[in-house]
Amino acid sequence: MRRKRFDPLLKRAVVFSLSAHAAALLLWTTPISGLKRDDTLLVSVGIVGETEADMPFVPLQKVSQPKIEPEKIEPEEVKQEEEIPPEENMEEEIPSEEKMEEAIPPEEKMEEAIPPKDETEPEKNLPEETQRTEEIAPPSLPPEPPREVSENKTRDATEDKAENKIETDEGPFPKFEEKPPEKKLPPVPKKIRRQNREFISNLIKIADRRKAKNKKLKQMLEIAEKEEYKKKTNQDFDKMLSGSIAAFRKKPAKSENGGENFGVEGNAISEDFIAASINSRIKSHWIVPSGVKDAENVAVDIHVQFGDGWQVKEVRILDEKRYATDPVFRAAADSARRAILEMGALKISGGLPKNYGSFTFHFDPRKMLRGHGG
Amino acid sequence: MVNFIKKSILVLAATFGFFCNASVVININEGVMKPVSIALNFFDPSNNNLKADFLDVITADLENTFLFRKIPERAFMQMLHGIDQKPTFSLWKTINAQYLMNAELKIEDGKVSASFVLYDVLSETAVGTFRAAADEANWRQLAHAMANAVYERITGEAGYFDTKILYVALQKQSRGRKTYRLALMDQDGYNHRFLSNGSTIVLTPRLSPTGREFSFFSYRDKIVNGRRIPLSASVYRYDLEEQKTELLANFEGMTYAPRYSPDGNSLIFSLSRRGSSSIYTLDLATKKITRLTKGNCIDTSPCYSPDGRHIVFNSDRGGAQQLYIMDADGSNIRRLSFGKKKYATPVWSPRGDWIAFTKFGRDGFFIGVIRPDGSGERMLASGHLVEGPTWSPNGRVIMFSHRDYANNDRIYSVDITGYNKHPVSTPQNAIDPEWSAKSTLL
């Protein structure tokens, strides 16, 4: 039995899909085992770009009021940091995501460093100092190696951020800290965490780009609505007509069955194209006589003579007798004539066909009024 | 058949013309439904606000039809001073005016005279002229007449702006009681006046074709244990010229929905006896009563066709409440509607081409129209409670009672195309509108 060969494209697609799934699985499992904070961050990144409030940088704004550990930094320096406006502080810290990674303490230390919820929520009535002492003096704070102030800043920011996250997580998911197996898992290697960070930053960049694109698209749509809507019908059809006439010009003057084609300067132009051109131009101008008695049967024939440049030269209602005696017909005929005059010159490239420059326009409202009660 | 022959001739002519370098037929069967733009240029040498008043009335008349759109005066590039001045059409084309009404007003000896020339701007021709005068007190009627003239020339149909609306005004009293008063007003809500004091309950006022009188159904009642019990019900006639009420019939059973015949010589109504209801006619001159339908069913809401040869009514003779048509003598009864819901209050259009009706079911009430041959049924309006349609004299617009969820009763108007549904201005709650055929009411 002959074995069926796979399409190489399909094969490539399957391989690509499998590898993508594997990569996604790897990325997904890694933070769960190692980094709870990253996991939550990843989730928040997922909705980046919808609103500014959802941006992952927003929680970092709270860095502006860092909780400085008393052992490492002098109180004077703390005051200096407090004086730093939040935006400036953000500018210093946000770009250094790699530093943030380095500044993140091991998981266990982080959890230990997180004060209980009651303590982290400052009481409004208390003075600032009291709040600070409550925040910066956790009883089980482990000793840390000496670092530079900037690192401390970022580290505190991360802690702050982690605290914020946990505060929010404790509401709907109060069991967050009560997962014993996660504590036992070994910490994730720095390399993988860095990769995750890069992945997240890439996602943020992509989201930003999308947001920018969306803005551009909206602007384009607005412009299109304002400007192109008015000319859309005419332009499209004029293009189509020009193209078709050009195509017909290439054809011989004699048709295949031996008959003569009629058209521009001896070349062919279809009656259908002219009819379609006129229809497309006139349909937005013809006010259908709806609501009058037997409106469906009020069809009007009008003779139209075009001049040079497809300008309407002469308009004549054919049934003059009925026009003079039937007011409903007269109104319908006037409406049709108005439409022709408002239509203006047809934009057909080439001159007026030699064989015909005059037409009979048959205005029939039957199709429009079906179901509208005429 | 005639159309077919015409078309055939046209096609033959077109074919012949094609070979003779003649015209080619272009079929156009797509258009739009939008208002015609009109510029109203008024010249008032007397300068006493007459121009503004006339402009207000004419603009409201035309724009309420949804068929006209007035171009604001501030857009004008040329002001015409008198009807003798010829317009510069290019300037009016620039502001997209399709029609131009160049009007002139004068006041002489307590009389207002108005004249105008209507121009088709695109074809650059005068398509109509108007000249009329009225007492200064009747200037609104004159303005309505001018709007009528414009409407007629541009749509081909008779105008209805100088007509009147007869209706029942409802006034809520204490303990849930209501007073029912007959009221009359212009179709735009002006010149309102009450015709009855509300001591009795009046319903279904119907104007005669001459417009000089109307019939109505009235009864006195008493409240027993919170329930309204009718004591006596009668059909009356009210003469608008002499302002007199005349009892037309006082029957043993209940009478409903009297309507005039097209010639105005007789009334048609339904009379309820022993659980069934039949249709009768009453000759107004001889007071002779003729029974048209028989049987143990409920036949009610009869209405003549404009030519007086047929009568449409609703009946449950088929098991459900549906519309039926019979000849004027009560013969040849055939069913008109076959919908799943119930049909009521059919009213034949003055043009004769449609029958308006109320349709109701679990999903609410509807105002609809159907052709006399049973085709083309479609709904024009819907609501919590909509009923009692009445036609404009030109058969173009329908008014009906409309009750919202807060139990406010109002009169609404809708175009026969289903567009332009809007409330009619009334000073109080209003039900049961009846549109006058002519403007000859007092």
mmCIF file of N, CA and C in Angstrom, chain B residues 190-249:
data_model
loop_
_atom_site.group_PDB
_atom_site.id
_atom_site.type_symbol
_atom_site.label_atom_id
_atom_site.label_comp_id
_atom_site.label_asym_id
_atom_site.label_seq_id
_atom_site.Cartn_x
_atom_site.Cartn_y
_atom_site.Cartn_z
ATOM 1 N N TYR B 190 -53.433 74.090 16.812
ATOM 2 C CA TYR B 190 -53.863 75.453 17.141
ATOM 3 C C TYR B 190 -55.391 75.554 17.095
ATOM 4 N N ASN B 191 -55.888 76.687 17.560
ATOM 5 C CA ASN B 191 -57.332 76.975 17.584
ATOM 6 C C ASN B 191 -58.118 75.871 18.295
ATOM 7 N N HIS B 192 -57.637 75.503 19.451
ATOM 8 C CA HIS B 192 -58.274 74.419 20.189
ATOM 9 C C HIS B 192 -59.507 74.932 20.931
ATOM 10 N N ARG B 193 -60.558 74.122 20.946
ATOM 11 C CA ARG B 193 -61.735 74.475 21.759
ATOM 12 C C ARG B 193 -62.499 73.206 22.135
ATOM 13 N N PHE B 194 -63.150 73.266 23.311
ATOM 14 C CA PHE B 194 -63.952 72.136 23.765
ATOM 15 C C PHE B 194 -65.381 72.298 23.285
ATOM 16 N N LEU B 195 -65.986 71.174 22.962
ATOM 17 C CA LEU B 195 -67.367 71.197 22.476
ATOM 18 C C LEU B 195 -68.350 70.658 23.503
ATOM 19 N N SER B 196 -67.881 69.920 24.470
ATOM 20 C CA SER B 196 -68.780 69.408 25.515
ATOM 21 C C SER B 196 -68.151 69.648 26.875
ATOM 22 N N ASN B 197 -69.011 69.580 27.914
ATOM 23 C CA ASN B 197 -68.518 69.949 29.250
ATOM 24 C C ASN B 197 -68.055 68.756 30.083
ATOM 25 N N GLY B 198 -68.205 67.557 29.591
ATOM 26 C CA GLY B 198 -67.713 66.388 30.312
ATOM 27 C C GLY B 198 -68.713 65.778 31.270
ATOM 28 N N SER B 199 -69.972 66.206 31.210
ATOM 29 C CA SER B 199 -70.976 65.637 32.123
ATOM 30 C C SER B 199 -71.355 64.208 31.727
ATOM 31 N N THR B 200 -71.220 63.902 30.458
ATOM 32 C CA THR B 200 -71.476 62.529 30.004
ATOM 33 C C THR B 200 -70.218 61.982 29.335
ATOM 34 N N ILE B 201 -70.231 60.684 29.198
ATOM 35 C CA ILE B 201 -69.083 60.051 28.535
ATOM 36 C C ILE B 201 -69.343 60.043 27.039
ATOM 37 N N VAL B 202 -68.429 60.600 26.297
ATOM 38 C CA VAL B 202 -68.578 60.639 24.835
ATOM 39 C C VAL B 202 -67.432 59.849 24.208
ATOM 40 N N LEU B 203 -67.746 59.093 23.204
ATOM 41 C CA LEU B 203 -66.731 58.282 22.529
ATOM 42 C C LEU B 203 -66.992 58.288 21.031
ATOM 43 N N THR B 204 -66.009 57.878 20.298
ATOM 44 C CA THR B 204 -66.039 57.683 18.839
ATOM 45 C C THR B 204 -66.743 58.814 18.084
ATOM 46 N N PRO B 205 -66.247 60.038 18.192
ATOM 47 C CA PRO B 205 -66.829 61.096 17.356
ATOM 48 C C PRO B 205 -66.432 60.883 15.890
ATOM 49 N N ARG B 206 -67.400 60.982 15.012
ATOM 50 C CA ARG B 206 -67.139 60.768 13.581
ATOM 51 C C ARG B 206 -67.741 61.910 12.780
ATOM 52 N N LEU B 207 -66.898 62.542 11.982
ATOM 53 C CA LEU B 207 -67.342 63.693 11.202
ATOM 54 C C LEU B 207 -68.094 63.261 9.949
ATOM 55 N N SER B 208 -69.041 64.078 9.587
ATOM 56 C CA SER B 208 -69.756 63.798 8.333
ATOM 57 C C SER B 208 -68.868 64.211 7.167
ATOM 58 N N PRO B 209 -69.143 63.684 5.990
ATOM 59 C CA PRO B 209 -68.317 64.050 4.821
ATOM 60 C C PRO B 209 -68.365 65.546 4.522
ATOM 61 N N THR B 210 -69.445 66.203 4.884
ATOM 62 C CA THR B 210 -69.515 67.642 4.627
ATOM 63 C C THR B 210 -68.682 68.432 5.628
ATOM 64 N N GLY B 211 -68.414 67.839 6.758
ATOM 65 C CA GLY B 211 -67.629 68.517 7.780
ATOM 66 C C GLY B 211 -68.438 69.474 8.617
ATOM 67 N N ARG B 212 -69.726 69.534 8.426
ATOM 68 C CA ARG B 212 -70.566 70.485 9.165
ATOM 69 C C ARG B 212 -71.180 69.854 10.416
ATOM 70 N N GLU B 213 -71.148 68.567 10.531
ATOM 71 C CA GLU B 213 -71.697 67.910 11.714
ATOM 72 C C GLU B 213 -70.894 66.662 12.031
ATOM 73 N N PHE B 214 -71.101 66.146 13.200
ATOM 74 C CA PHE B 214 -70.473 64.872 13.537
ATOM 75 C C PHE B 214 -71.379 64.065 14.451
ATOM 76 N N SER B 215 -71.223 62.775 14.409
ATOM 77 C CA SER B 215 -71.988 61.893 15.279
ATOM 78 C C SER B 215 -71.067 61.396 16.388
ATOM 79 N N PHE B 216 -71.645 61.000 17.479
ATOM 80 C CA PHE B 216 -70.847 60.420 18.561
ATOM 81 C C PHE B 216 -71.716 59.517 19.406
ATOM 82 N N PHE B 217 -71.037 58.708 20.170
ATOM 83 C CA PHE B 217 -71.704 57.755 21.035
ATOM 84 C C PHE B 217 -71.543 58.247 22.461
ATOM 85 N N SER B 218 -72.654 58.317 23.196
ATOM 86 C CA SER B 218 -72.581 58.885 24.536
ATOM 87 C C SER B 218 -73.387 58.036 25.511
ATOM 88 N N TYR B 219 -72.941 57.958 26.726
ATOM 89 C CA TYR B 219 -73.729 57.277 27.753
ATOM 90 C C TYR B 219 -73.471 57.875 29.117
ATOM 91 N N ARG B 220 -74.478 57.757 29.958
ATOM 92 C CA ARG B 220 -74.341 58.148 31.361
ATOM 93 C C ARG B 220 -74.078 56.875 32.150
ATOM 94 N N ASP B 221 -73.407 57.039 33.257
ATOM 95 C CA ASP B 221 -73.096 55.848 34.047
ATOM 96 C C ASP B 221 -73.173 56.163 35.525
ATOM 97 N N LYS B 222 -73.117 55.134 36.326
ATOM 98 C CA LYS B 222 -72.971 55.342 37.769
ATOM 99 C C LYS B 222 -71.955 54.326 38.279
ATOM 100 N N ILE B 223 -71.325 54.671 39.379
ATOM 101 C CA ILE B 223 -70.310 53.796 39.946
ATOM 102 C C ILE B 223 -70.953 52.957 41.050
ATOM 103 N N VAL B 224 -70.927 51.661 40.879
ATOM 104 C CA VAL B 224 -71.452 50.747 41.898
ATOM 105 C C VAL B 224 -70.311 49.837 42.323
ATOM 106 N N ASN B 225 -69.981 49.915 43.606
ATOM 107 C CA ASN B 225 -68.869 49.116 44.133
ATOM 108 C C ASN B 225 -67.589 49.324 43.326
ATOM 109 N N GLY B 226 -67.339 50.548 42.967
ATOM 110 C CA GLY B 226 -66.114 50.854 42.241
ATOM 111 C C GLY B 226 -66.152 50.507 40.771
ATOM 112 N N ARG B 227 -67.259 49.979 40.303
ATOM 113 C CA ARG B 227 -67.339 49.610 38.876
ATOM 114 C C ARG B 227 -68.277 50.564 38.152
ATOM 115 N N ARG B 228 -67.881 50.893 36.942
ATOM 116 C CA ARG B 228 -68.652 51.834 36.140
ATOM 117 C C ARG B 228 -69.756 51.065 35.401
ATOM 118 N N ILE B 229 -70.993 51.424 35.667
ATOM 119 C CA ILE B 229 -72.105 50.719 35.021
ATOM 120 C C ILE B 229 -72.857 51.700 34.134
ATOM 121 N N PRO B 230 -72.931 51.444 32.823
ATOM 122 C CA PRO B 230 -73.649 52.366 31.931
ATOM 123 C C PRO B 230 -75.153 52.310 32.169
ATOM 124 N N LEU B 231 -75.745 53.467 32.209
ATOM 125 C CA LEU B 231 -77.191 53.512 32.431
ATOM 126 C C LEU B 231 -77.946 53.573 31.107
ATOM 127 N N SER B 232 -77.510 54.471 30.231
ATOM 128 C CA SER B 232 -78.164 54.548 28.924
ATOM 129 C C SER B 232 -77.131 54.950 27.887
ATOM 130 N N ALA B 233 -77.250 54.395 26.695
ATOM 131 C CA ALA B 233 -76.294 54.692 25.629
ATOM 132 C C ALA B 233 -77.052 55.132 24.399
ATOM 133 N N SER B 234 -76.558 56.168 23.772
ATOM 134 C CA SER B 234 -77.279 56.713 22.623
ATOM 135 C C SER B 234 -76.302 57.255 21.595
ATOM 136 N N VAL B 235 -76.818 57.390 20.376
ATOM 137 C CA VAL B 235 -76.039 58.000 19.298
ATOM 138 C C VAL B 235 -76.590 59.397 19.064
ATOM 139 N N TYR B 236 -75.713 60.362 19.059
ATOM 140 C CA TYR B 236 -76.114 61.751 18.898
ATOM 141 C C TYR B 236 -75.470 62.334 17.646
ATOM 142 N N ARG B 237 -76.041 63.446 17.235
ATOM 143 C CA ARG B 237 -75.461 64.219 16.139
ATOM 144 C C ARG B 237 -75.272 65.640 16.627
ATOM 145 N N TYR B 238 -74.130 66.206 16.297
ATOM 146 C CA TYR B 238 -73.851 67.591 16.732
ATOM 147 C C TYR B 238 -73.636 68.447 15.496
ATOM 148 N N ASP B 239 -74.423 69.487 15.408
ATOM 149 C CA ASP B 239 -74.303 70.405 14.273
ATOM 150 C C ASP B 239 -73.317 71.513 14.633
ATOM 151 N N LEU B 240 -72.254 71.599 13.870
ATOM 152 C CA LEU B 240 -71.198 72.555 14.209
ATOM 153 C C LEU B 240 -71.592 73.994 13.901
ATOM 154 N N GLU B 241 -72.462 74.178 12.921
ATOM 155 C CA GLU B 241 -72.883 75.534 12.587
ATOM 156 C C GLU B 241 -73.843 76.071 13.641
ATOM 157 N N GLU B 242 -74.846 75.262 13.935
ATOM 158 C CA GLU B 242 -75.865 75.717 14.891
ATOM 159 C C GLU B 242 -75.498 75.369 16.331
ATOM 160 N N GLN B 243 -74.493 74.564 16.495
ATOM 161 C CA GLN B 243 -74.023 74.126 17.815
ATOM 162 C C GLN B 243 -75.161 73.486 18.611
ATOM 163 N N LYS B 244 -75.809 72.541 17.979
ATOM 164 C CA LYS B 244 -76.926 71.828 18.612
ATOM 165 C C LYS B 244 -76.656 70.335 18.587
ATOM 166 N N THR B 245 -77.130 69.679 19.652
ATOM 167 C CA THR B 245 -77.000 68.234 19.713
ATOM 168 C C THR B 245 -78.371 67.605 19.463
ATOM 169 N N GLU B 246 -78.394 66.568 18.651
ATOM 170 C CA GLU B 246 -79.652 65.902 18.342
ATOM 171 C C GLU B 246 -79.513 64.413 18.610
ATOM 172 N N LEU B 247 -80.490 63.863 19.316
ATOM 173 C CA LEU B 247 -80.472 62.425 19.571
ATOM 174 C C LEU B 247 -80.904 61.695 18.302
ATOM 175 N N LEU B 248 -80.032 60.837 17.835
ATOM 176 C CA LEU B 248 -80.351 60.120 16.609
ATOM 177 C C LEU B 248 -81.039 58.792 16.916
ATOM 178 N N ALA B 249 -80.569 58.081 17.902
ATOM 179 C CA ALA B 249 -81.157 56.778 18.208
ATOM 180 C C ALA B 249 -80.874 56.437 19.653
#
